[in-house]
PDB file of C-alpha atoms in Angstrom:
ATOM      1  CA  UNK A   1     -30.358   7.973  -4.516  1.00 97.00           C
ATOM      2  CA  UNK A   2     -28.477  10.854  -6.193  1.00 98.00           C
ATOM      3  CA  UNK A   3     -25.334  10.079  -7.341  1.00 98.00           C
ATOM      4  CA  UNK A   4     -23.161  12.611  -5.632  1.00 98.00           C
ATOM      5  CA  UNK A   5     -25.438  11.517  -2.347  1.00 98.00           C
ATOM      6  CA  UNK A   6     -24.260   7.809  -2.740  1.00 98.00           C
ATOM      7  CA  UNK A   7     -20.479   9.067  -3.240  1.00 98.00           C
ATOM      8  CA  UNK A   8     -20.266  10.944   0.089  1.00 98.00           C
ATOM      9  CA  UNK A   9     -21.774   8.481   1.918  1.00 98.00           C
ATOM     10  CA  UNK A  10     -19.520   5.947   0.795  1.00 98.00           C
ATOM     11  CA  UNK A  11     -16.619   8.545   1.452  1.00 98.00           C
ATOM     12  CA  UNK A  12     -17.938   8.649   4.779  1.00 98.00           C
ATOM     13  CA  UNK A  13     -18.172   5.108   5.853  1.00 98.00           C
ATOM     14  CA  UNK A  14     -15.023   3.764   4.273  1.00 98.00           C
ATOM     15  CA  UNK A  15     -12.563   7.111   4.750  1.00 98.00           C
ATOM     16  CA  UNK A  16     -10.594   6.974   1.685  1.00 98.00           C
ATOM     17  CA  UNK A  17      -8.566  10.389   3.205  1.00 97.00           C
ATOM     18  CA  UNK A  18      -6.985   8.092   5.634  1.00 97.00           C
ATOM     19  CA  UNK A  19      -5.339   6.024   3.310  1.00 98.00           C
ATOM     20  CA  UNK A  20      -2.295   6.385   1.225  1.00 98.00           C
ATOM     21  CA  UNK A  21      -3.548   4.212  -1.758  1.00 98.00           C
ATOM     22  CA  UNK A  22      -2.164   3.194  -5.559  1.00 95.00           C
ATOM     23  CA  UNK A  23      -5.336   4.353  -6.900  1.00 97.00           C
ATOM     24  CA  UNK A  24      -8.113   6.861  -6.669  1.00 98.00           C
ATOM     25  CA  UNK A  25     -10.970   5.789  -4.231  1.00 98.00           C
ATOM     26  CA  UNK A  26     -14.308   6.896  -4.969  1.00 98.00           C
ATOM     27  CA  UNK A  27     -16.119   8.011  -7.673  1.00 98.00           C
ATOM     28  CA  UNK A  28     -14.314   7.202 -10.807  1.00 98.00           C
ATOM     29  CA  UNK A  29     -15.960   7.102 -13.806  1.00 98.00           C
ATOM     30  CA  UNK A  30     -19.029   9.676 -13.770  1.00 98.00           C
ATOM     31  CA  UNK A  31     -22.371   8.155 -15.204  1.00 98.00           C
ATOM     32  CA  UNK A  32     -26.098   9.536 -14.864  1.00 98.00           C
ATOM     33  CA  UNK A  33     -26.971  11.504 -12.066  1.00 97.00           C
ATOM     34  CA  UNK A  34     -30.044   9.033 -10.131  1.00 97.00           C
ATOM     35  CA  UNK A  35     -29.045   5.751  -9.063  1.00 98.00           C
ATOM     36  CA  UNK A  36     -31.205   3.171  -8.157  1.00 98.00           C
ATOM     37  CA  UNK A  37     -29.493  -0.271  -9.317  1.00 98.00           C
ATOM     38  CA  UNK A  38     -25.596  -1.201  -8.673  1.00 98.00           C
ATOM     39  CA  UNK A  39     -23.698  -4.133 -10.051  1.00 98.00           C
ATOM     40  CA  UNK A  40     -20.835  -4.968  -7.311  1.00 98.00           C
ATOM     41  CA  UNK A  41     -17.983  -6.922  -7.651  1.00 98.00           C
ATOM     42  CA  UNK A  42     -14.004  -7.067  -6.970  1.00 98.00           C
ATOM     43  CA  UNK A  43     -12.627  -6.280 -10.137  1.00 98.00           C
ATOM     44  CA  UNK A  44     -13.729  -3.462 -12.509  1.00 98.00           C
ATOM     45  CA  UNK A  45     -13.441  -6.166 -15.646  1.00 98.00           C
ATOM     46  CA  UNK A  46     -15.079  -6.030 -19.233  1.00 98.00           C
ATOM     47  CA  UNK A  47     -17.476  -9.461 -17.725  1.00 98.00           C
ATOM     48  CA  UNK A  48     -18.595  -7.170 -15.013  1.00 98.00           C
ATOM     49  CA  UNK A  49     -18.953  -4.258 -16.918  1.00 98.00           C
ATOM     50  CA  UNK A  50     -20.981  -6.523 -19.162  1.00 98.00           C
ATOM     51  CA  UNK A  51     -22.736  -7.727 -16.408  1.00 98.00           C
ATOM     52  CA  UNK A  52     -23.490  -4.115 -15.529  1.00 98.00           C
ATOM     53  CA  UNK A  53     -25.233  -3.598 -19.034  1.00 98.00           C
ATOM     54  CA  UNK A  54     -27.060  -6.192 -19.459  1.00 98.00           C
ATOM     55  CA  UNK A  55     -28.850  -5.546 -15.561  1.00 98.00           C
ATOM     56  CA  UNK A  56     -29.501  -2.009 -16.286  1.00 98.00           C
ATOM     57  CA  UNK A  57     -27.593  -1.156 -13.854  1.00 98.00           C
ATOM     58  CA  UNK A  58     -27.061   2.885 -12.688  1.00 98.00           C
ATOM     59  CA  UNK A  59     -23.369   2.457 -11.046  1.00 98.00           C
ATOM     60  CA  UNK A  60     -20.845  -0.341 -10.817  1.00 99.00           C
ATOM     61  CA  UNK A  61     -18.858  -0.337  -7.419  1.00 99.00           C
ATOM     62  CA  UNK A  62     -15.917  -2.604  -7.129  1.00 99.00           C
ATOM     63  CA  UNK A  63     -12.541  -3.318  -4.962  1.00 98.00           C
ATOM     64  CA  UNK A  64     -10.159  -3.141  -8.127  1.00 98.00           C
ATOM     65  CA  UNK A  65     -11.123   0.016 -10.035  1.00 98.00           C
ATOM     66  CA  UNK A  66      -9.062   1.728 -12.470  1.00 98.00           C
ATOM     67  CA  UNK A  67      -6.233   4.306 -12.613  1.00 97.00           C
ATOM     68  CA  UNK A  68      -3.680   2.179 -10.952  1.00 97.00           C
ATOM     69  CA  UNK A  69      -0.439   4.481 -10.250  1.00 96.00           C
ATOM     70  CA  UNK A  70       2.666   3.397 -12.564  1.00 95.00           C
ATOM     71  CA  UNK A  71       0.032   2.019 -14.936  1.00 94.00           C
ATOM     72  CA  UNK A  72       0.195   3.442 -19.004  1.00 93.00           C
ATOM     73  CA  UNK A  73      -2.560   6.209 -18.642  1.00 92.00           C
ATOM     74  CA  UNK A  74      -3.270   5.917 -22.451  1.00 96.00           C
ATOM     75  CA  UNK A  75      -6.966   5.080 -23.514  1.00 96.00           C
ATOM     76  CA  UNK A  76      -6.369   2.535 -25.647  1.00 97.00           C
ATOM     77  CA  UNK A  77      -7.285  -1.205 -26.158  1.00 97.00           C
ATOM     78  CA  UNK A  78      -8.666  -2.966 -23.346  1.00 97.00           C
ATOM     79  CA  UNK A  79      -8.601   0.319 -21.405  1.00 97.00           C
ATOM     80  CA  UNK A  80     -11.084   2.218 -24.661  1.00 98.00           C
ATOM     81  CA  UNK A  81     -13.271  -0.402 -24.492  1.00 98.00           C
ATOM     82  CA  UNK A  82     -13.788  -0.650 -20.495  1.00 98.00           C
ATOM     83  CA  UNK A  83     -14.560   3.139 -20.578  1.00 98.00           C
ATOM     84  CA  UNK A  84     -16.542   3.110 -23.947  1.00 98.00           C
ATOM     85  CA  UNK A  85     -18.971   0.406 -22.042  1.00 98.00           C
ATOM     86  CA  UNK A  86     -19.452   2.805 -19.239  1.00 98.00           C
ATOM     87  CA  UNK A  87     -19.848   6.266 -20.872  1.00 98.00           C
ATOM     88  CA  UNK A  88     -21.779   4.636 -23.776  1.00 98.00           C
ATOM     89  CA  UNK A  89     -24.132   4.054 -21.536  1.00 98.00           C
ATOM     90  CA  UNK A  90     -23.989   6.829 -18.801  1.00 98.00           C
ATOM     91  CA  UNK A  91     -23.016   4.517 -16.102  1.00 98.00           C
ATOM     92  CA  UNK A  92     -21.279   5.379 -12.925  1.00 99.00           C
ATOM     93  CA  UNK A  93     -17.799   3.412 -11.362  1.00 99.00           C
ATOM     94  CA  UNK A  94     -17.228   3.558  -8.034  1.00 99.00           C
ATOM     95  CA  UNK A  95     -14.267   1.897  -6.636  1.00 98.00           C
ATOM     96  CA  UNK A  96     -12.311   1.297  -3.058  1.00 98.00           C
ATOM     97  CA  UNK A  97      -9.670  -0.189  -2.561  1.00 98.00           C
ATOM     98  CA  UNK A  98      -7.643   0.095   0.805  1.00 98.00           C
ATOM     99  CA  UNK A  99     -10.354   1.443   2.520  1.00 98.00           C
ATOM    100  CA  UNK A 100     -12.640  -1.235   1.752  1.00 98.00           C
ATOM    101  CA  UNK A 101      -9.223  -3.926   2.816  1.00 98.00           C
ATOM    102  CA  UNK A 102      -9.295  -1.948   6.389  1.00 98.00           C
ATOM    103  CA  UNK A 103     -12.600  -1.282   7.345  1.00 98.00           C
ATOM    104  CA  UNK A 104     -13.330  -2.373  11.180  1.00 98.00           C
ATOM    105  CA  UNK A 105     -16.677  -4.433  10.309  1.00 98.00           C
ATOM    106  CA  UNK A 106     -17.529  -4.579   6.455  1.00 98.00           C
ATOM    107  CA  UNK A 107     -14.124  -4.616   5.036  1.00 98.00           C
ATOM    108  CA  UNK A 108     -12.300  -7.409   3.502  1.00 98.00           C
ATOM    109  CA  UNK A 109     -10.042  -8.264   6.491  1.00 98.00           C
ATOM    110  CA  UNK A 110     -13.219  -8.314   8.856  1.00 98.00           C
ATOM    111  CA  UNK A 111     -15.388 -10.319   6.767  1.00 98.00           C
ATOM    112  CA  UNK A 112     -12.777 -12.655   6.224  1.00 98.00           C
ATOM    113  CA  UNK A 113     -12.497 -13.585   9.515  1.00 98.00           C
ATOM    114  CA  UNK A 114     -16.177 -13.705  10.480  1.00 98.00           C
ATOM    115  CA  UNK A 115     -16.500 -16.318   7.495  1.00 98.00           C
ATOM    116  CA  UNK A 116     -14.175 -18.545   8.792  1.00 98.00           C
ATOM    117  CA  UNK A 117     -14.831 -17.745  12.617  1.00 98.00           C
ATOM    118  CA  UNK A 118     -11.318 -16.418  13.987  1.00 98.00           C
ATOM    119  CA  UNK A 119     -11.552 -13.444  16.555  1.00 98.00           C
ATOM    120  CA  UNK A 120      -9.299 -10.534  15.753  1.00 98.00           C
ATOM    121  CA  UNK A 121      -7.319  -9.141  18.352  1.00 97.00           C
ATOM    122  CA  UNK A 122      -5.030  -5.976  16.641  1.00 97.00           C
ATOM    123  CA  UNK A 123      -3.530  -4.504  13.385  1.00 98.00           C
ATOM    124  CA  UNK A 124      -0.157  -4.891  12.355  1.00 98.00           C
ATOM    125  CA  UNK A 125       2.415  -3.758   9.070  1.00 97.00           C
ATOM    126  CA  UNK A 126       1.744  -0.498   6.658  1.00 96.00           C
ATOM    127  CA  UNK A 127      -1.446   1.472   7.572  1.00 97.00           C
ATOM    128  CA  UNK A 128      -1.934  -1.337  10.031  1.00 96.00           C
ATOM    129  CA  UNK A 129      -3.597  -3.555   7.218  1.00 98.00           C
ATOM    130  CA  UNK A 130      -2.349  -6.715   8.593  1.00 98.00           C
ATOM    131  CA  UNK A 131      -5.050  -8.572  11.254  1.00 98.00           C
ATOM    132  CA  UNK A 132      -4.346 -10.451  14.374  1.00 98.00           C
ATOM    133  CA  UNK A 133      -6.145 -13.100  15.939  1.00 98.00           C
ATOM    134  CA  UNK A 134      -6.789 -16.870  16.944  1.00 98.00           C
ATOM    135  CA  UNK A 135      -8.802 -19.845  16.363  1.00 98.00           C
ATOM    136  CA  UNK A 136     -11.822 -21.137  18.578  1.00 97.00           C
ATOM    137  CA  UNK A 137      -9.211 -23.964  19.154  1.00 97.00           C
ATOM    138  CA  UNK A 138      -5.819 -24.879  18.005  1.00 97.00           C
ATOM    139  CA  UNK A 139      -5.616 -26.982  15.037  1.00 97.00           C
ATOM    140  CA  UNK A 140      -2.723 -27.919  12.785  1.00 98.00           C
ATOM    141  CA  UNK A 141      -1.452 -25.726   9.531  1.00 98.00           C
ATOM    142  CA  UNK A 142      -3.051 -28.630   7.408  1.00 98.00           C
ATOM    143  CA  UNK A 143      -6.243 -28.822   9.168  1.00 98.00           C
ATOM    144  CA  UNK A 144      -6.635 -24.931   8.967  1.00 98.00           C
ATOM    145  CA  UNK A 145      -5.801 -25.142   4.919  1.00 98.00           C
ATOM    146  CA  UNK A 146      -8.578 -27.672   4.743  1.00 98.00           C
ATOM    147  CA  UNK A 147     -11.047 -25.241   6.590  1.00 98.00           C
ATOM    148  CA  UNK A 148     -10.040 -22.489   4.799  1.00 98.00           C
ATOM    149  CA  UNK A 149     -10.229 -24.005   1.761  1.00 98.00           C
ATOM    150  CA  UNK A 150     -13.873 -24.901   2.666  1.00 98.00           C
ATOM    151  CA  UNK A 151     -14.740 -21.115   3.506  1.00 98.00           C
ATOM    152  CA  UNK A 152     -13.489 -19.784   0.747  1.00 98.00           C
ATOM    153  CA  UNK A 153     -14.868 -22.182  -1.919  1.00 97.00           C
ATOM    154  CA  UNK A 154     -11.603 -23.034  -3.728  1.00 97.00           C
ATOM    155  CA  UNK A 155      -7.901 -24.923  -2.817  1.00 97.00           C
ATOM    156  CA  UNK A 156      -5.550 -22.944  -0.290  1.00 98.00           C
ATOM    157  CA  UNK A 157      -1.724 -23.358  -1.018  1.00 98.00           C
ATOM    158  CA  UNK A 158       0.259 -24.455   2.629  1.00 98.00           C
ATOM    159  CA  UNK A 159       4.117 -23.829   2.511  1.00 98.00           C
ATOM    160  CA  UNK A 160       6.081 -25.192   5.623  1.00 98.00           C
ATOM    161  CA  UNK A 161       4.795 -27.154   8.535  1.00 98.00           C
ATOM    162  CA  UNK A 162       1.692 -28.684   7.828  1.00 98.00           C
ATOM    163  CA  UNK A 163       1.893 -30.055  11.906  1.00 98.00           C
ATOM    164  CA  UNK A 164       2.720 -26.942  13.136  1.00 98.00           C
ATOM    165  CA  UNK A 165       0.030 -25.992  16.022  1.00 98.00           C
ATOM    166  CA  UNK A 166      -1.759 -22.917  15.300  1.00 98.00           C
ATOM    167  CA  UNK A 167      -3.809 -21.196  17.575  1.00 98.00           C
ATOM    168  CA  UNK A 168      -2.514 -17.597  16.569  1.00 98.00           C
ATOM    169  CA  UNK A 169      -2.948 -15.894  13.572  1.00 98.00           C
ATOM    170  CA  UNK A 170      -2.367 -12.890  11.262  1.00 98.00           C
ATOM    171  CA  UNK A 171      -3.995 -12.488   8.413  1.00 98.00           C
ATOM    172  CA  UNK A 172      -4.417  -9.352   4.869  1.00 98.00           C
ATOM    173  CA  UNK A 173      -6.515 -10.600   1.930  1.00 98.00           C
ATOM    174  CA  UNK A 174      -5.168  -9.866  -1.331  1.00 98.00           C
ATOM    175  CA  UNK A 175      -1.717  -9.487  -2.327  1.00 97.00           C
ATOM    176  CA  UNK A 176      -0.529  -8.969   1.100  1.00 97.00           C
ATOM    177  CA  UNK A 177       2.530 -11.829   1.106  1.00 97.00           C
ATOM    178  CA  UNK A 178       5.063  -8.661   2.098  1.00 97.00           C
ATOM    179  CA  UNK A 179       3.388  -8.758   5.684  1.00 98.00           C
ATOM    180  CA  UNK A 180       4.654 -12.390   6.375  1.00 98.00           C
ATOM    181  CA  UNK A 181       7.567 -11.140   8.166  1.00 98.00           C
ATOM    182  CA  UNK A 182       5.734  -9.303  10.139  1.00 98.00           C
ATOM    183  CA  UNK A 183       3.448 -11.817  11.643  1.00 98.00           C
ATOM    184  CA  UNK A 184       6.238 -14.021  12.770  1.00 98.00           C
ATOM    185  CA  UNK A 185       7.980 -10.923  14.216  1.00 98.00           C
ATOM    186  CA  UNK A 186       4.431 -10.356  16.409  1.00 98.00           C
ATOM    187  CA  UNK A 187       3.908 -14.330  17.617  1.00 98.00           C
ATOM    188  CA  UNK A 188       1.653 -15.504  15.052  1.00 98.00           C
ATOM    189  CA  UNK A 189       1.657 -19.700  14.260  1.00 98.00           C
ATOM    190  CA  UNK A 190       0.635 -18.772  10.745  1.00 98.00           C
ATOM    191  CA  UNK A 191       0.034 -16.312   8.125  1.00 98.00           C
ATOM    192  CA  UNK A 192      -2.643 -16.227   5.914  1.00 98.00           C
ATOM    193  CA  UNK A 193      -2.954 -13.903   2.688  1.00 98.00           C
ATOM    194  CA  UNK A 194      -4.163 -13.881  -1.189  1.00 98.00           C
ATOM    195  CA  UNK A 195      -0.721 -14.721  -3.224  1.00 97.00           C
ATOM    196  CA  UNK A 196       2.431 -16.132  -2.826  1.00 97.00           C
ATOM    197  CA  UNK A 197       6.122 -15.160  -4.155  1.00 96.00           C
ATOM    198  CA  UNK A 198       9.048 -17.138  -4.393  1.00 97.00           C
ATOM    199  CA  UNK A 199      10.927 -15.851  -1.864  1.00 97.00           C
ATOM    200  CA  UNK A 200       7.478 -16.324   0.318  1.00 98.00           C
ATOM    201  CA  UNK A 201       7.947 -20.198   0.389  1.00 98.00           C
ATOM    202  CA  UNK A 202      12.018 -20.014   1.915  1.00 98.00           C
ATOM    203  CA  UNK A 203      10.792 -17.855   4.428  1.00 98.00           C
ATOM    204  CA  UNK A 204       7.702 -20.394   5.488  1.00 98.00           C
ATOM    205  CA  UNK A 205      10.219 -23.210   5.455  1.00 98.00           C
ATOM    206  CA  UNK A 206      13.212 -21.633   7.457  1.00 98.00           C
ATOM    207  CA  UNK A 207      11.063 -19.631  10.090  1.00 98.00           C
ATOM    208  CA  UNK A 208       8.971 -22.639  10.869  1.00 98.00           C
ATOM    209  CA  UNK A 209       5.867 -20.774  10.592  1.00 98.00           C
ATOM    210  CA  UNK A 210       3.496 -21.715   7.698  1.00 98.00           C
ATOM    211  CA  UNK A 211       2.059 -19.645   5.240  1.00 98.00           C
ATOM    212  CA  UNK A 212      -1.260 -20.090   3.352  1.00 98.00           C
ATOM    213  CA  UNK A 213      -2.095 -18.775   0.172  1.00 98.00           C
ATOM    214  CA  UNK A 214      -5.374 -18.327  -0.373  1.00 98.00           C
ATOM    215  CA  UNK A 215      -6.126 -17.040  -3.776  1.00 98.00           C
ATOM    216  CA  UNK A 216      -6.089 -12.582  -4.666  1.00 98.00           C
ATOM    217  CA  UNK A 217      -9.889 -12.500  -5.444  1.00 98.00           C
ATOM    218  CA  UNK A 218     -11.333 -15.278  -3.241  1.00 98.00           C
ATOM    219  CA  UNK A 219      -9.916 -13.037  -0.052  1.00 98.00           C
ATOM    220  CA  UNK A 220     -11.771 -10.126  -1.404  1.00 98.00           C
ATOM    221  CA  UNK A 221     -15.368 -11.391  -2.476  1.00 98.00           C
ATOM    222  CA  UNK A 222     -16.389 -10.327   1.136  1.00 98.00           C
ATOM    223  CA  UNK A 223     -15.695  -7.206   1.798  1.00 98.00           C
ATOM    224  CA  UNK A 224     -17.721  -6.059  -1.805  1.00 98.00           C
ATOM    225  CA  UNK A 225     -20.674  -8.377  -1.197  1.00 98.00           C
ATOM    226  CA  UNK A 226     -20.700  -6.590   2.841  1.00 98.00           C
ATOM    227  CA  UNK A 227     -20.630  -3.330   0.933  1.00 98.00           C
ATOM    228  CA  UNK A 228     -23.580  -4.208  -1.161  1.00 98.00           C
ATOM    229  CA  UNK A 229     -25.680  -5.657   1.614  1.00 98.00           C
ATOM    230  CA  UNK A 230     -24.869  -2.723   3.818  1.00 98.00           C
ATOM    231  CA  UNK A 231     -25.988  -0.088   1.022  1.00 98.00           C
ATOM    232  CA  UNK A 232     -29.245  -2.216   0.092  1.00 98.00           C
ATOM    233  CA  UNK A 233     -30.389  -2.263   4.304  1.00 98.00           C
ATOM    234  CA  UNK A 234     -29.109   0.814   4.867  1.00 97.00           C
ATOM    235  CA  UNK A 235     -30.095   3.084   1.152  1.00 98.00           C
ATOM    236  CA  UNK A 236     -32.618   1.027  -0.446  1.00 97.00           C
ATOM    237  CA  UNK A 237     -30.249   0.489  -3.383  1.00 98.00           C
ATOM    238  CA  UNK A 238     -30.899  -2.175  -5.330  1.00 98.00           C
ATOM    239  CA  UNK A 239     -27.505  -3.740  -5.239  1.00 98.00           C
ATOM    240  CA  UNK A 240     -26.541  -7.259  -7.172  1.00 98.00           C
ATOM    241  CA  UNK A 241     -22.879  -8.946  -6.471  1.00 98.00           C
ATOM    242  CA  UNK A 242     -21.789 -10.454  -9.449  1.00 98.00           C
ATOM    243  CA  UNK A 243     -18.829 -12.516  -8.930  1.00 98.00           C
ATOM    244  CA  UNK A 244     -16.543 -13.156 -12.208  1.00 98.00           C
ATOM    245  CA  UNK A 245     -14.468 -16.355 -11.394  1.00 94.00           C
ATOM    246  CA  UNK A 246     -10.861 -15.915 -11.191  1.00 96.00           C
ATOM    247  CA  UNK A 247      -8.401 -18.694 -10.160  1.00 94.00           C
ATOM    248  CA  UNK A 248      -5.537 -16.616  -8.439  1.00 93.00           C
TER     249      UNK A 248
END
């Protein structure tokens, strides 16, 4: 697949326009023009990039790509040697980030949910990223952590009620902890999301409604590896997820 081919499609299926993002979504970092092999995965690191390299890979396409607003633009350090790996070597970075959070059926949100079976019922908060739903059946806040925990391969945080029913849920992988508030404000028994902040835990505690922290890149492994399926059934891409642990 061409290269420029591979970047409108993608632009097509995920709509970056419709997003107000930190970051640019879409092609990135400009590599060889025919692309046959992608390494995937939810961080545009040196590993992955590495990764990339060593699998011949054409194009890397990730959640967490470069160019952050705010960030230092200068090439230097780290940043020289991420792009030095990828022009060296005429390879192309695709990244999206929102748009890959919002998307009805492959994106993070969605897949989330279809791992760990809850139905979603509506959006919620800023560019309606927040997700609403419920559970097959009511369970506790500590019997959901455990079953989370499960799904997503790694120990879930619970702050506040660890008896408090839950059969309603909202839910925004990532760093999403700002939509808390939210939730409550639209019925939910808990709130689910990637990280946690101090003042995250007094809210939990005086609102009586738990929340669950879930870990920033174990919420967003499935939107990437839905991406890469989608583009292997769908382009004949050969596309490899290559997941580079991270604890938070």
């Amino acid at each position: 697949m061409q290269r420029d081919a591979l970047a409108a499609y993608l632009d097509q299926l995920l709509e970056p326009g419709r997003f107000k993002d930190y970051c640019p979504n879409g092609l990135q970092v400009e590599g060889r023009e025919p692309i046959q092999r992608l390494v995937c995965g939810v961080t545009a690191c040196q590993a992955l990039l590495d990764a990339a390299v060593a699998q011949e890979a054409d194009g890397v396409l990730v959640h967490h790509g470069w160019f952050w607003r705010g960030e230092d633009g200068r090439v230097t350090g780290f940043r020289k040697q991420r792009l030095a790996t990828l022009l060296g070597r005429d390879i192309n970075l695709f990244a999206y980030h929102l748009p890959l959070d919002a998307h009805p059926v492959l994106g993070n949100n969605a897949q989330w949910a279809k791992a760990c079976g809850w139905a979603a019922e509506g959006r919620f908060g800023d560019q309606d990223l927040g997700w609403l739903g419920h559970l097959p059946i009511s369970l506790n806040a500590a019997t959901l952590a455990e079953r989370v925990s499960t799904c997503l391969g790694r120990p879930v945080q619970l702050f506040g009620d660890g008896e408090r029913l839950v059969k309603r849920l909202g839910w925004c992988s990532g760093g999403a902890q700002g939509f808390f508030e939210g939730a409550i404000l639209r019925g939910a028994d808990a709130y689910l999301s990637g990280e946690v902040s101090e003042q995250t835990v007094h809210l939990a505690r005086e609102s009586g409604v738990p929340y669950l922290a879930c870990g920033h890149h174990a919420t967003e492994r499935f939107g990437i590896q839905a991406l890469a399926t989608h583009l292997q059934t769908h382009c004949g891409l050969d596309c490899r997820f290559v997941d580079i642990p991270n604890p938070v």
